[in-house]
Amino acid sequence: MTNEPAAAPTAAPAPGPAPARRAPAGAAVLREDVTEAIRAAVLAELAESGFARMSIEGIARRAGVGKTAVYRRWKSKLHLVLDLIGVFAADGLPVPATGSLYGDVRALLEVMTHVLRHPVASAVIPDLLVESARNPEIADAVRGALLDGQRRLAEGIVAEAVARGELEDTASPERALDLAIGPLYWRQVVVGDAVPAGYLDQLARSVVAGLKTG
């Protein structure tokens, strides 16, 4: 019998590229562009219809998505609005640092007049304030977005002025907000008048005088 050489062992196949991992599906995928489209739709719906008449159906239709895309992110229109208020909170704004109390107050007024001048803000803020009287959750969120951030800015402005010797250490940040933001809100949101040239300069001088004598 003829002895045949033993067959060479079969080489293991060379390792190929690892299979591509599948992207998670369903609730694990929350596209940021869709989220932003929904938030923009909420702002538009609030301005056009108000919170009471706003619906998830209307928001989804305006955003060009299905209702599922909305509910995947927020449980209800209340949670959606609470999230939106949080996004627009003023906590990220830096405290003005112009080197003088007048300059800091004037810078704060400039920022706030731009915010209140926005047509959506002028329609949405009053509606949310009305809803705040009926819903404690909205009231807390509005207070956090519209008051807490501004109070932080006012506290920084007053603290710097005290450190420079421009104000007594008894000066009140709350009084600064009353003197500065109150007139702007009344003129731009309640009355709907434009801010005339020189108005912010005059208001800043009045705020500084009020803080020094208050």
Coordinates of C-alpha atoms in Angstrom, one line a residue, residues 54-212:
M54 CA -51.7 74.1 22.3
S55 CA -51.8 70.4 21.4
I56 CA -49.3 67.7 20.8
E57 CA -50.9 67.0 17.5
G58 CA -50.4 70.6 16.4
I59 CA -46.8 70.6 17.6
A60 CA -46.0 67.4 15.7
R61 CA -47.7 68.7 12.5
R62 CA -45.8 72.0 12.6
A63 CA -42.5 70.2 13.3
G64 CA -43.1 67.7 10.5
V65 CA -42.9 64.6 12.8
G66 CA -45.2 62.1 14.2
K67 CA -46.7 62.3 17.7
T68 CA -44.6 59.4 18.7
A69 CA -41.4 61.5 18.2
V70 CA -42.8 64.1 20.7
Y71 CA -44.0 61.6 23.3
R72 CA -40.7 59.8 23.1
R73 CA -39.1 62.9 24.5
W74 CA -41.8 64.4 26.7
K75 CA -44.7 62.9 28.6
S76 CA -47.1 65.8 28.0
K77 CA -47.2 69.3 26.7
L78 CA -46.6 70.5 30.2
H79 CA -43.3 68.7 30.4
L80 CA -42.4 70.0 27.0
V81 CA -43.0 73.6 28.0
L82 CA -41.2 73.1 31.3
D83 CA -38.2 71.7 29.3
L84 CA -38.3 74.6 26.9
I85 CA -38.4 77.2 29.7
G86 CA -35.3 75.5 31.2
V87 CA -33.5 75.8 27.8
F88 CA -34.1 79.5 27.8
A89 CA -33.0 80.2 31.4
A90 CA -30.5 83.0 31.8
D91 CA -28.1 81.1 34.0
G92 CA -25.6 80.9 31.2
L93 CA -25.3 84.7 30.7
P94 CA -22.1 86.2 32.1
V95 CA -22.3 89.0 34.6
P96 CA -21.5 92.3 32.9
A97 CA -18.0 93.5 33.7
T98 CA -17.6 97.0 32.3
G99 CA -15.8 98.4 35.3
S100 CA -18.6 100.7 36.5
L101 CA -22.1 100.4 37.9
Y102 CA -23.6 102.5 35.2
G103 CA -21.9 100.4 32.5
D104 CA -23.0 97.1 34.0
V105 CA -26.6 98.2 34.4
R106 CA -26.6 99.6 30.9
A107 CA -25.3 96.3 29.5
L108 CA -28.0 94.3 31.4
L109 CA -30.7 96.6 30.0
E110 CA -29.3 96.1 26.5
V111 CA -29.5 92.3 26.9
M112 CA -33.0 92.3 28.3
T113 CA -34.4 94.7 25.7
H114 CA -33.2 92.3 23.0
V115 CA -34.9 89.4 24.7
L116 CA -38.2 91.2 25.2
R117 CA -38.1 92.6 21.7
H118 CA -38.3 89.1 20.2
P119 CA -41.8 88.7 18.8
V120 CA -42.2 85.1 20.1
A121 CA -41.0 86.1 23.6
S122 CA -43.5 89.0 23.7
A123 CA -46.3 86.6 23.0
V124 CA -45.1 83.6 25.0
I125 CA -44.0 85.2 28.2
P126 CA -47.4 86.9 29.1
D127 CA -49.2 83.6 28.3
L128 CA -46.9 81.6 30.6
L129 CA -47.3 84.2 33.4
V130 CA -51.1 83.7 33.1
E131 CA -50.7 79.9 33.2
S132 CA -48.4 80.2 36.2
A133 CA -51.3 81.5 38.3
R134 CA -53.1 78.2 37.6
N135 CA -50.2 75.7 37.6
P136 CA -47.6 75.5 40.3
E137 CA -45.2 73.5 38.1
I138 CA -45.2 76.2 35.4
A139 CA -44.9 78.9 38.0
D140 CA -41.8 77.3 39.4
A141 CA -40.2 76.8 36.0
V142 CA -41.0 80.4 34.9
R143 CA -39.6 81.7 38.1
G144 CA -36.4 79.7 37.5
A145 CA -36.1 80.9 33.9
L146 CA -37.2 84.5 34.2
L147 CA -36.2 85.4 37.7
D148 CA -33.4 83.3 39.1
G149 CA -31.0 83.9 36.2
Q150 CA -31.7 87.7 36.3
R151 CA -31.4 87.7 40.1
R152 CA -27.9 86.1 39.7
L153 CA -26.9 88.8 37.2
A154 CA -28.2 91.6 39.5
E155 CA -26.4 90.1 42.5
G156 CA -23.2 90.1 40.5
I157 CA -23.6 93.7 39.4
V158 CA -24.4 94.9 42.9
A159 CA -21.5 92.9 44.5
E160 CA -19.0 94.3 42.1
A161 CA -20.3 97.9 42.7
V162 CA -20.0 97.3 46.4
A163 CA -16.4 96.1 46.0
R164 CA -15.6 99.2 44.0
G165 CA -17.1 101.5 46.6
E166 CA -19.9 102.7 44.3
L167 CA -22.7 101.2 46.5
E168 CA -23.2 100.5 50.2
D169 CA -23.1 96.9 51.2
T170 CA -26.8 97.2 52.0
A171 CA -27.8 97.7 48.4
S172 CA -30.5 95.3 47.2
P173 CA -30.2 93.2 44.0
E174 CA -34.0 92.8 44.1
R175 CA -34.4 96.6 44.0
A176 CA -32.0 96.7 41.1
L177 CA -34.2 94.2 39.2
D178 CA -37.4 96.2 40.1
L179 CA -35.9 99.4 38.9
A180 CA -34.3 98.0 35.7
I181 CA -36.5 95.2 34.4
G182 CA -39.9 96.5 35.5
P183 CA -40.0 99.5 33.2
L184 CA -38.6 97.5 30.2
Y185 CA -41.3 94.8 30.7
W186 CA -44.1 97.4 31.0
R187 CA -43.0 99.3 27.9
Q188 CA -42.1 96.4 25.6
V189 CA -44.5 93.6 26.6
V190 CA -47.5 95.2 28.3
V191 CA -47.8 98.4 26.3
G192 CA -46.0 97.2 23.2
D193 CA -44.0 100.4 22.6
A194 CA -40.6 100.5 21.0
V195 CA -37.6 101.6 23.0
P196 CA -36.7 105.1 21.8
A197 CA -33.2 106.3 21.3
G198 CA -31.5 107.3 24.5
Y199 CA -34.1 105.5 26.7
L200 CA -31.7 102.8 27.9
D201 CA -29.2 105.4 28.9
Q202 CA -31.7 107.4 30.9
L203 CA -33.1 104.2 32.5
A204 CA -29.6 103.1 33.5
R205 CA -28.9 106.5 35.1
S206 CA -32.2 106.2 37.0
V207 CA -31.4 102.7 38.2
V208 CA -28.0 103.8 39.5
A209 CA -29.4 106.8 41.3
G210 CA -32.2 104.7 42.8
L211 CA -29.7 102.1 44.1
K212 CA -27.5 104.8 45.6

